[in-house]
Short mmCIF file of C-alpha atoms in Angstrom, two decimals:
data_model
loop_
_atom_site.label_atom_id
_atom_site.label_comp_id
_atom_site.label_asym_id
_atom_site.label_seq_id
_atom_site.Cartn_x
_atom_site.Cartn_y
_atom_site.Cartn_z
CA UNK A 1 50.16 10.94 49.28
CA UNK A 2 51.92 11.08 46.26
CA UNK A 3 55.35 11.37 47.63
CA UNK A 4 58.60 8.98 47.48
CA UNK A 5 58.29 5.81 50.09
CA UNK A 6 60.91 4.58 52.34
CA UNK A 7 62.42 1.38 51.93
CA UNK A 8 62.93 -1.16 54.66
CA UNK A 9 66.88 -0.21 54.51
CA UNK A 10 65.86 2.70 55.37
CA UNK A 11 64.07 1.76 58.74
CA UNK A 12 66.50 -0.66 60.08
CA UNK A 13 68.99 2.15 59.38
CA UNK A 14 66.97 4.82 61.16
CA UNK A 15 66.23 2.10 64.26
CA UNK A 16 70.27 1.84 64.67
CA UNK A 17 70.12 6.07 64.51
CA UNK A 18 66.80 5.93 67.23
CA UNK A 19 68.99 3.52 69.53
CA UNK A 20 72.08 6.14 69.51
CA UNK A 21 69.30 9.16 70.38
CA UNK A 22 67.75 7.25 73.15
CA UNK A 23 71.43 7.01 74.96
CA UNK A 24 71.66 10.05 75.33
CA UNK A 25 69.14 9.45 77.93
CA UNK A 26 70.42 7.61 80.04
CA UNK A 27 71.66 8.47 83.61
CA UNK A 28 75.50 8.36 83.41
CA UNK A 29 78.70 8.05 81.75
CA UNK A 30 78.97 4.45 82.08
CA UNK A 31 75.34 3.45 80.86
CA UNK A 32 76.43 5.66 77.62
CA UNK A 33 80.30 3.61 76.95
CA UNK A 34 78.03 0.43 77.55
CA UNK A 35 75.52 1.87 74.74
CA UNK A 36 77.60 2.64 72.25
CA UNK A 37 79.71 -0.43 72.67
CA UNK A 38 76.66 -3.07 72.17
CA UNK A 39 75.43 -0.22 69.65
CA UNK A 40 73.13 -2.29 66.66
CA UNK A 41 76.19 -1.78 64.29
CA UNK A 42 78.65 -3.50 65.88
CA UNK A 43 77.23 -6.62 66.26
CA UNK A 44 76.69 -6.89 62.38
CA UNK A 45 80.83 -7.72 62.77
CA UNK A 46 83.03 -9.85 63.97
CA UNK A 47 84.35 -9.79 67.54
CA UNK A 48 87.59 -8.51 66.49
CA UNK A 49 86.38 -5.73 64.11
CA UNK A 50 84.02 -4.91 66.97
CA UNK A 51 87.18 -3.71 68.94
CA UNK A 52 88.50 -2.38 66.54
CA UNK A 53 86.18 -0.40 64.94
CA UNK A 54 83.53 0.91 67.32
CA UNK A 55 82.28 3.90 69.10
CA UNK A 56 84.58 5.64 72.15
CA UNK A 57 83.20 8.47 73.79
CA UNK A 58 85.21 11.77 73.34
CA UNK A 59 82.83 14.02 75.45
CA UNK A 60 79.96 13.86 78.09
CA UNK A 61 77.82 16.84 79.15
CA UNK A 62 75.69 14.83 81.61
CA UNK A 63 73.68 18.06 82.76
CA UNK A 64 71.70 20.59 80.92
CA UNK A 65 71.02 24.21 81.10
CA UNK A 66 68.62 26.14 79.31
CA UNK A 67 69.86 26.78 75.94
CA UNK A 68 72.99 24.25 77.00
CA UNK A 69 71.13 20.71 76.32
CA UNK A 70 72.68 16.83 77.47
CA UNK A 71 74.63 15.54 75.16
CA UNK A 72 77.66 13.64 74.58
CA UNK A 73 80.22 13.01 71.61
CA UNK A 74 81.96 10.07 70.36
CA UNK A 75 85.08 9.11 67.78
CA UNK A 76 85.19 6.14 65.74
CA UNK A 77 88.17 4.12 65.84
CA UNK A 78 89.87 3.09 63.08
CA UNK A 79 89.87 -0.52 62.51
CA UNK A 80 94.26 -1.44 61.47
CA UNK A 81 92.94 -1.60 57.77
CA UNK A 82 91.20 1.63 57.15
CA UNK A 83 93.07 4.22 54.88
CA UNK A 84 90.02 6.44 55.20
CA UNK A 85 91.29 10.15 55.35
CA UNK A 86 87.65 10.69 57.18
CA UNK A 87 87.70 10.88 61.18
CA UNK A 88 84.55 9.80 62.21
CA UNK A 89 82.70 11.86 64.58
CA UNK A 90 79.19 11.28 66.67
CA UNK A 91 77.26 13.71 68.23
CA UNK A 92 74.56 13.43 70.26
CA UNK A 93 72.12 15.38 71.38
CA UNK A 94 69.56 14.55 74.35
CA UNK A 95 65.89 16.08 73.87
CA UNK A 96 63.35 17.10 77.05
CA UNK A 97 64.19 15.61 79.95
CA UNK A 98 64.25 18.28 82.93
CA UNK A 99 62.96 21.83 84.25
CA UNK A 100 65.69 23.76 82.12
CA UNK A 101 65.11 21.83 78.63
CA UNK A 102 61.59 22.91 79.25
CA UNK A 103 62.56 26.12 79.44
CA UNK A 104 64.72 26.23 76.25
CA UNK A 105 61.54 24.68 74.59
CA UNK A 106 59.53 27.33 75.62
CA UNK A 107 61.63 30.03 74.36
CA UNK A 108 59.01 30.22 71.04
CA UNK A 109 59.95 33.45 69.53
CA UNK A 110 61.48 33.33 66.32
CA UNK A 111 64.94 34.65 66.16
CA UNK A 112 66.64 36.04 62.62
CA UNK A 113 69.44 32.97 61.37
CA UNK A 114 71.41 34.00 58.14
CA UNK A 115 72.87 36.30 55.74
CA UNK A 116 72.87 39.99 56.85
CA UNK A 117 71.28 39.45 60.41
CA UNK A 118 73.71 40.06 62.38
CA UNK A 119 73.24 36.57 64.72
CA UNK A 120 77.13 35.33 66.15
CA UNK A 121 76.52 32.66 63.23
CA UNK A 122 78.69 32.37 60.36
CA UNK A 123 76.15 30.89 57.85
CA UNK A 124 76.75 31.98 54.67
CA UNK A 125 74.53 29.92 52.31
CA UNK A 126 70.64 30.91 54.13
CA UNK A 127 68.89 33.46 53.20
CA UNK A 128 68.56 37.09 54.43
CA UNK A 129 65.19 36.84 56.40
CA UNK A 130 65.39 33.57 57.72
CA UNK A 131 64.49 32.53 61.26
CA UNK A 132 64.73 29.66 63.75
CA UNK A 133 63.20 28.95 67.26
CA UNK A 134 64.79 31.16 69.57
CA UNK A 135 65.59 28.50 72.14
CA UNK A 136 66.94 25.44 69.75
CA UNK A 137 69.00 27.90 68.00
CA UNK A 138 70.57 28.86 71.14
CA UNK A 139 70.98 25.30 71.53
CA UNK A 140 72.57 24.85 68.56
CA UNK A 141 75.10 27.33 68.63
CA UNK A 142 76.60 26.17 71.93
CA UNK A 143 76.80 22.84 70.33
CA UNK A 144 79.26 23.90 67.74
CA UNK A 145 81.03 26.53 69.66
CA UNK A 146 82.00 24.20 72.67
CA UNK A 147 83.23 21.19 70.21
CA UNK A 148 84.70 22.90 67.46
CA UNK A 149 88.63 23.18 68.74
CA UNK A 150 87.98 19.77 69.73
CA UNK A 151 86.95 18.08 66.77
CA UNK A 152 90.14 19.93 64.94
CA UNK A 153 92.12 18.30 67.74
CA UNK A 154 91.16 14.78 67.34
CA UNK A 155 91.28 15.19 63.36
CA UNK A 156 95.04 16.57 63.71
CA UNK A 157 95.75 14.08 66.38
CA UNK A 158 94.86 11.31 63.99
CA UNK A 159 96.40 12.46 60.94
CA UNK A 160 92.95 12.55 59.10
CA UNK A 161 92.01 15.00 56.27
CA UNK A 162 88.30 15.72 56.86
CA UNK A 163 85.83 14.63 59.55
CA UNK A 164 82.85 12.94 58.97
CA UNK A 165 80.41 14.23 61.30
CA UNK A 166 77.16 12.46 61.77
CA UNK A 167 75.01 14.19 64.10
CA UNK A 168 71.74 12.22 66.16
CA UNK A 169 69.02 13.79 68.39
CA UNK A 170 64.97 13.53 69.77
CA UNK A 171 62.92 16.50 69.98
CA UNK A 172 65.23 19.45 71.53
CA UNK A 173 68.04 17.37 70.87
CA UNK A 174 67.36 16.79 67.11
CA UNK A 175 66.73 20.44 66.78
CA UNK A 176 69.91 21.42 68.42
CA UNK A 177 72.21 18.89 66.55
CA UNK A 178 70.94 20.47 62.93
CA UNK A 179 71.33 23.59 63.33
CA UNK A 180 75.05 22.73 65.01
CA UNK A 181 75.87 21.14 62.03
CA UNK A 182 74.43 23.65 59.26
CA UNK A 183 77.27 25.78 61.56
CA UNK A 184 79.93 23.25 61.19
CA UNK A 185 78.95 23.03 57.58
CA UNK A 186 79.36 26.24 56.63
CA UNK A 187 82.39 27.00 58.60
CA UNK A 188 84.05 24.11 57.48
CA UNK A 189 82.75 23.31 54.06
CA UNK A 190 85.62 21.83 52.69
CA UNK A 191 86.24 19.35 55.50
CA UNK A 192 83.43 18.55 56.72
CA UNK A 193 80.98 16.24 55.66
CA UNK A 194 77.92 16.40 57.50
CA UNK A 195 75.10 14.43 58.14
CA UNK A 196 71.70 14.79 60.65
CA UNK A 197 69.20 12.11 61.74
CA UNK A 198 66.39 13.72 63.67
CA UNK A 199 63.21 11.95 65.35
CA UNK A 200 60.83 14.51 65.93
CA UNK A 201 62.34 17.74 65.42
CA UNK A 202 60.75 20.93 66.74
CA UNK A 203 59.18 23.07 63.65
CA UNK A 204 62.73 25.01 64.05
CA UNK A 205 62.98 27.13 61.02
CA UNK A 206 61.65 28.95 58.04
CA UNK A 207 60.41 27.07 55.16
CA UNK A 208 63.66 28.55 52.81
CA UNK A 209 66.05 27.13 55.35
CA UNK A 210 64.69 23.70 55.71
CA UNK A 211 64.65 23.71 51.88
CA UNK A 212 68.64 24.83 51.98
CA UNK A 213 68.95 21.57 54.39
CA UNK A 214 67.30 18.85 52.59
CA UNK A 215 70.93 17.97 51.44
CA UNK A 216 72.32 16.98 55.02
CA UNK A 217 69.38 16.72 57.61
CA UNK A 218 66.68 14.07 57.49
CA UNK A 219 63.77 14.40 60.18
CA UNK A 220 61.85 11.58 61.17
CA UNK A 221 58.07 11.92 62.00
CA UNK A 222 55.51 9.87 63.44
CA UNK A 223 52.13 9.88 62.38
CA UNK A 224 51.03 12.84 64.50
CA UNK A 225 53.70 13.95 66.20
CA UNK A 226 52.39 17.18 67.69
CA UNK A 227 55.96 18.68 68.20
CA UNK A 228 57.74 19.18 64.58
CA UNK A 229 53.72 20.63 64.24
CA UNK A 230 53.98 22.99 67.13
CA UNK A 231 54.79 26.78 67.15
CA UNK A 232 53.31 30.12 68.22
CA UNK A 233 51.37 30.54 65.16
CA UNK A 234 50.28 26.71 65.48
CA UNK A 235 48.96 26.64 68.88
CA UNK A 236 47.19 30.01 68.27
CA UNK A 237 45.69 28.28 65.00
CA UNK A 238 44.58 25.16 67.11
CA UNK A 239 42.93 27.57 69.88
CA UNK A 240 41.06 29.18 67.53
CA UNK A 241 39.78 25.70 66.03
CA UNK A 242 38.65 24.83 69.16
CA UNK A 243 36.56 27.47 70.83
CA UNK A 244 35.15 28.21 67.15
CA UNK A 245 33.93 24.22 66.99
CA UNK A 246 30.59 23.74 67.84
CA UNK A 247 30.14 20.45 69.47
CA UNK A 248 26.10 21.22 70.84
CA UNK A 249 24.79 18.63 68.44
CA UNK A 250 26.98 15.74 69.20
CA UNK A 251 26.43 16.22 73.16
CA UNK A 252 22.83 16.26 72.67
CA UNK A 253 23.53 13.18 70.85
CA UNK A 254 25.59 11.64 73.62
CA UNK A 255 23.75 12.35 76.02
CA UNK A 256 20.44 10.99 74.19
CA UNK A 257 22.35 7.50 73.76
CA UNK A 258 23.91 7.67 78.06
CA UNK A 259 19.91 7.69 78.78
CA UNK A 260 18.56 5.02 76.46
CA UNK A 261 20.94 3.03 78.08
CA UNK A 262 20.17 3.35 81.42
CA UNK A 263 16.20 3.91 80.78
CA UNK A 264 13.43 2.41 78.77
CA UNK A 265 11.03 4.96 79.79
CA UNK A 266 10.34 7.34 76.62
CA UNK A 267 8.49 9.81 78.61
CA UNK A 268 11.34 10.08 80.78
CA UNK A 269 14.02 10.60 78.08
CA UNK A 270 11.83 13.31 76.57
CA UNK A 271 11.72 15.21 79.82
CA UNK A 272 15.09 15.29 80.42
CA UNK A 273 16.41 16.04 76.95
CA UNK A 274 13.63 18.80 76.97
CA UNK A 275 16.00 20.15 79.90
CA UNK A 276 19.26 19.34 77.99
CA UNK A 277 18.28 21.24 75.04
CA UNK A 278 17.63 24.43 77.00
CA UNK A 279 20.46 24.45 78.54
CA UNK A 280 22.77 23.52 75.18
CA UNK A 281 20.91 26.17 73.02
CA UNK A 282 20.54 28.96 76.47
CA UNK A 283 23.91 28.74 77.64
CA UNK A 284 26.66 26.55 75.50
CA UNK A 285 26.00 27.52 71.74
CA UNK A 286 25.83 31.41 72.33
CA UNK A 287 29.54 31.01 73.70
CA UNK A 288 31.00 29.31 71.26
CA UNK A 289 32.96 31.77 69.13
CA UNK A 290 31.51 32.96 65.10
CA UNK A 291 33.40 30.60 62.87
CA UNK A 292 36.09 32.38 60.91
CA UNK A 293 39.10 31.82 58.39
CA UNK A 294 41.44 34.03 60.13
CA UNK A 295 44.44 32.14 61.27
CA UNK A 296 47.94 33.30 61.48
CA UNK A 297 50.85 31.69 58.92
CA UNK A 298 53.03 29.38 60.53
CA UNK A 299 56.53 30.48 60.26
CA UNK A 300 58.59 27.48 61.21
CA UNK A 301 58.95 24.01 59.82
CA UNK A 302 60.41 20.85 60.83
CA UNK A 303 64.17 20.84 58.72
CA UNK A 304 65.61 19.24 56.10
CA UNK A 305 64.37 15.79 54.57
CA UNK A 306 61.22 14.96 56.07
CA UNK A 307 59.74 11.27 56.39
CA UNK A 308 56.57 10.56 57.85
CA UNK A 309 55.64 7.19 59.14
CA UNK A 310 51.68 6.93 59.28
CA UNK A 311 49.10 4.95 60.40
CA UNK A 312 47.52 4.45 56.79
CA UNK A 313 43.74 2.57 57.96
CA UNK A 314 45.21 -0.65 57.07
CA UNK A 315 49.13 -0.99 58.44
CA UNK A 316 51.88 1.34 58.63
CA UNK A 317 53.24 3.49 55.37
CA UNK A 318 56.32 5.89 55.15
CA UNK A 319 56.77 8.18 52.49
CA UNK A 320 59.10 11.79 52.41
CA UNK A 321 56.77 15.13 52.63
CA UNK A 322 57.60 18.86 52.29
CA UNK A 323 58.76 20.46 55.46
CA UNK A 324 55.31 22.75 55.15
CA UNK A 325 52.90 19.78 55.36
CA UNK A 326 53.30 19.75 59.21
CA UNK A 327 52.11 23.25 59.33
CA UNK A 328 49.02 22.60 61.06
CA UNK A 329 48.35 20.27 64.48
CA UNK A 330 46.84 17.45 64.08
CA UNK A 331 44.34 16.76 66.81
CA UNK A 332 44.76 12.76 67.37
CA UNK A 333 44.66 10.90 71.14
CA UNK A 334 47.49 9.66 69.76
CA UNK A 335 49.59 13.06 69.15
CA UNK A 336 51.33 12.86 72.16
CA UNK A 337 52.30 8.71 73.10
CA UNK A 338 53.42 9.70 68.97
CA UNK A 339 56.65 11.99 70.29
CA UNK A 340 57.69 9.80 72.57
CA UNK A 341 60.83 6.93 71.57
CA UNK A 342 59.32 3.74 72.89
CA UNK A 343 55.47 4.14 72.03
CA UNK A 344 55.88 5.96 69.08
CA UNK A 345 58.99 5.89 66.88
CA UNK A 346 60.32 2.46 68.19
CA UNK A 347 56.68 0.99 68.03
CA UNK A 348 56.14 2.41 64.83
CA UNK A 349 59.27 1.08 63.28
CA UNK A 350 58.39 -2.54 64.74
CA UNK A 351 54.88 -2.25 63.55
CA UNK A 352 56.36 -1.41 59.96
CA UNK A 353 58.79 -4.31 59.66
CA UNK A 354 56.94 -7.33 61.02
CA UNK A 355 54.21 -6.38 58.32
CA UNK A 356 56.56 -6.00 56.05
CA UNK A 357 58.22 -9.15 56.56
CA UNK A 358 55.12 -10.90 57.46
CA UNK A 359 56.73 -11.72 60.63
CA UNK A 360 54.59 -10.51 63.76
CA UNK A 361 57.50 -11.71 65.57
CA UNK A 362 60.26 -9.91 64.11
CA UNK A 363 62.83 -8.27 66.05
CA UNK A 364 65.15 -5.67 64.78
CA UNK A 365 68.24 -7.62 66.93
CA UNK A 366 67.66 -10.79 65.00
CA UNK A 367 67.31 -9.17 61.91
CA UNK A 368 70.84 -7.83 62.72
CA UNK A 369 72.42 -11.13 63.74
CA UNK A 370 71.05 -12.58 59.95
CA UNK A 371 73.00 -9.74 58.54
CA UNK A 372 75.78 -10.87 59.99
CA UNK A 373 75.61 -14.29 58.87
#
């Protein structure tokens, strides 16, 4: 690890972006205006600011459809004594939550995305060769297809110059939110600025591209996340690690120990190990596949920034990492409780702070209401 760390700015900034991604969870309009009116920010300010200046959603897609995810988007209003010429705009992007954003998350193949490859995007700045998941692009597109008349409409309506456009997502939803705003970047390079927080993004594109996006998408990883890890080429990698391992010696071992526990009798242990060994050396090792180095390249990469929180042996570290050093699965119990937002990215972020602060009972709300003060 010899990369740049992440200050604890940083993490209480990226727990108010996690709280935005989780609402786009939740199970109606009504639970989302709650959300983003008690949203972490807004209680850092007075009541009256609070009305003022706070989130008001714009746009609700409630239901998803494969390549069509949940999401919703939100405008900022100005408090009476901005002279910003930015609009503020929020959107949201909800990750795997039902049948069809399974089936946009299986949609692996890799799909050309850039110069000179004919795709309906209007990217100008990738590369010619470059390629994204086939599903999140889809995704993506929609995203800034549906909401691009609209955001012009509510920047007009307001008399602003440019639009700030911060974009949020989980999983699918992170994916789908940066590759909507690399579109509404490079349609609308002038006025917009764009920004991405994503909490573990699928590996969505080639390592050129998430080199191109460093400058407006950060993704979030935990420890070991298997999904900003997994593609085709991945999961064919991990399949061959696995029926090439051989494990004979550390049954034999196992079992061994399950018998000296439940018997004193040597004689009896040798007997039946005698029988164990047979059947490990007659029937397990000769099916184990010849060790080999062939393994295919992994194509696609997480975007952007990357950050990766990790259990480091003694606490919790965070540093940033190439997009390329999650090109390989990494085979934890914890790899999957890692993806998820309460045992893994909000757990992680608690974990981080209250060592940090030496506080085991720190709480990000309080933390907020000191701010305040």
């Amino acid at each position: 690890r010899f990369h740049n760390s992440v200050n604890v700015k940083d993490v209480v900034e990226l727990n108010d972006q996690l709280y935005l991604a989780e609402l786009a969870y939740a199970d109606s309009v009504e639970d989302i205006q709650f959300g983003l009116k008690h949203h972490p920010t807004n209680k850092k300010k007075g009541k009256e600011e609070e009305e003022e200046d706070g989130w008001e959603l714009a746009y609700c897609q409630m239901k998803s459809l494969p390549g069509k995810p949940s999401h919703y988007l939100a405008v900022r209003r100005p408090s009476s004594s901005s002279s910003s010429p930015y609009l503020d705009v929020l959107l949201v992007a909800r990750g795997t939550k039902t049948l069809s954003d399974l089936f946009t998350d299986a949609m692996l193949d890799t799909t050309p995305y850039g110069t000179g490859t004919g795709t309906t995007t209007t990217t100008t700045t990738s590369k010619e060769g470059s390629v994204a998941h086939a599903g999140v692009l889809k995704s993506g597109l929609y995203l800034s297809k549906l909401h691009a008349d609209l955001i012009e409409t509510l920047r007009v309506a307001s008399n602003k110059q440019k639009v700030k456009l911060t974009c949020v997502g989980h999983s699918l939803g992170a994916g789908a939110v940066a590759i909507a705003a690399m579109e509404f970047k490079n349609q609308n390079n002038k006025r917009y600025d764009v920004s991405v927080t994503g909490f573990g993004c699928p590996a969505l594109v080639s390592k050129e591209l998430s080199v191109e996006m460093q400058d407006f998408v950060t993704t979030v990883i935990v420890d070991s996340d298997v999904i900003p890890r997994m593609s085709a080429a991945t999961i064919a990698n991990v399949v061959l690690d696995v029926m090439e391992y051989d494990w004979v010696d550390m049954g034999r071992r196992d079992v061994q120990q399950a018998l000296e526990e439940i018997s004193s009798s040597s004689g009896v242990i040798t007997k039946v190990m005698s029988m164990v060994d047979d059947i490990l050396e007659r029937y397990i090792r000769p099916s184990i596949l010849k060790s080999t180095k062939q393994r295919m390249t992994p194509i696609l990469f997480p975007p952007g920034n990357c950050i990766h929180f990790y259990r480091d042996g003694r606490g919790i570290s965070g540093s940033r990492a190439p997009c390329d050093f999650f090109g390989e699965i990494d085979v934890t119990r914890t790899m999957l409780d890692d993806h998820t937002i309460d045992s893994g990215y909000r757990r992680i972020f608690l974990d981080l702070m209250r060592e940090v602060m030496e506080d085991p009972h720190f709480r990000f709300e309080e933390h907020s209401k000191d701010q305040k003060r």
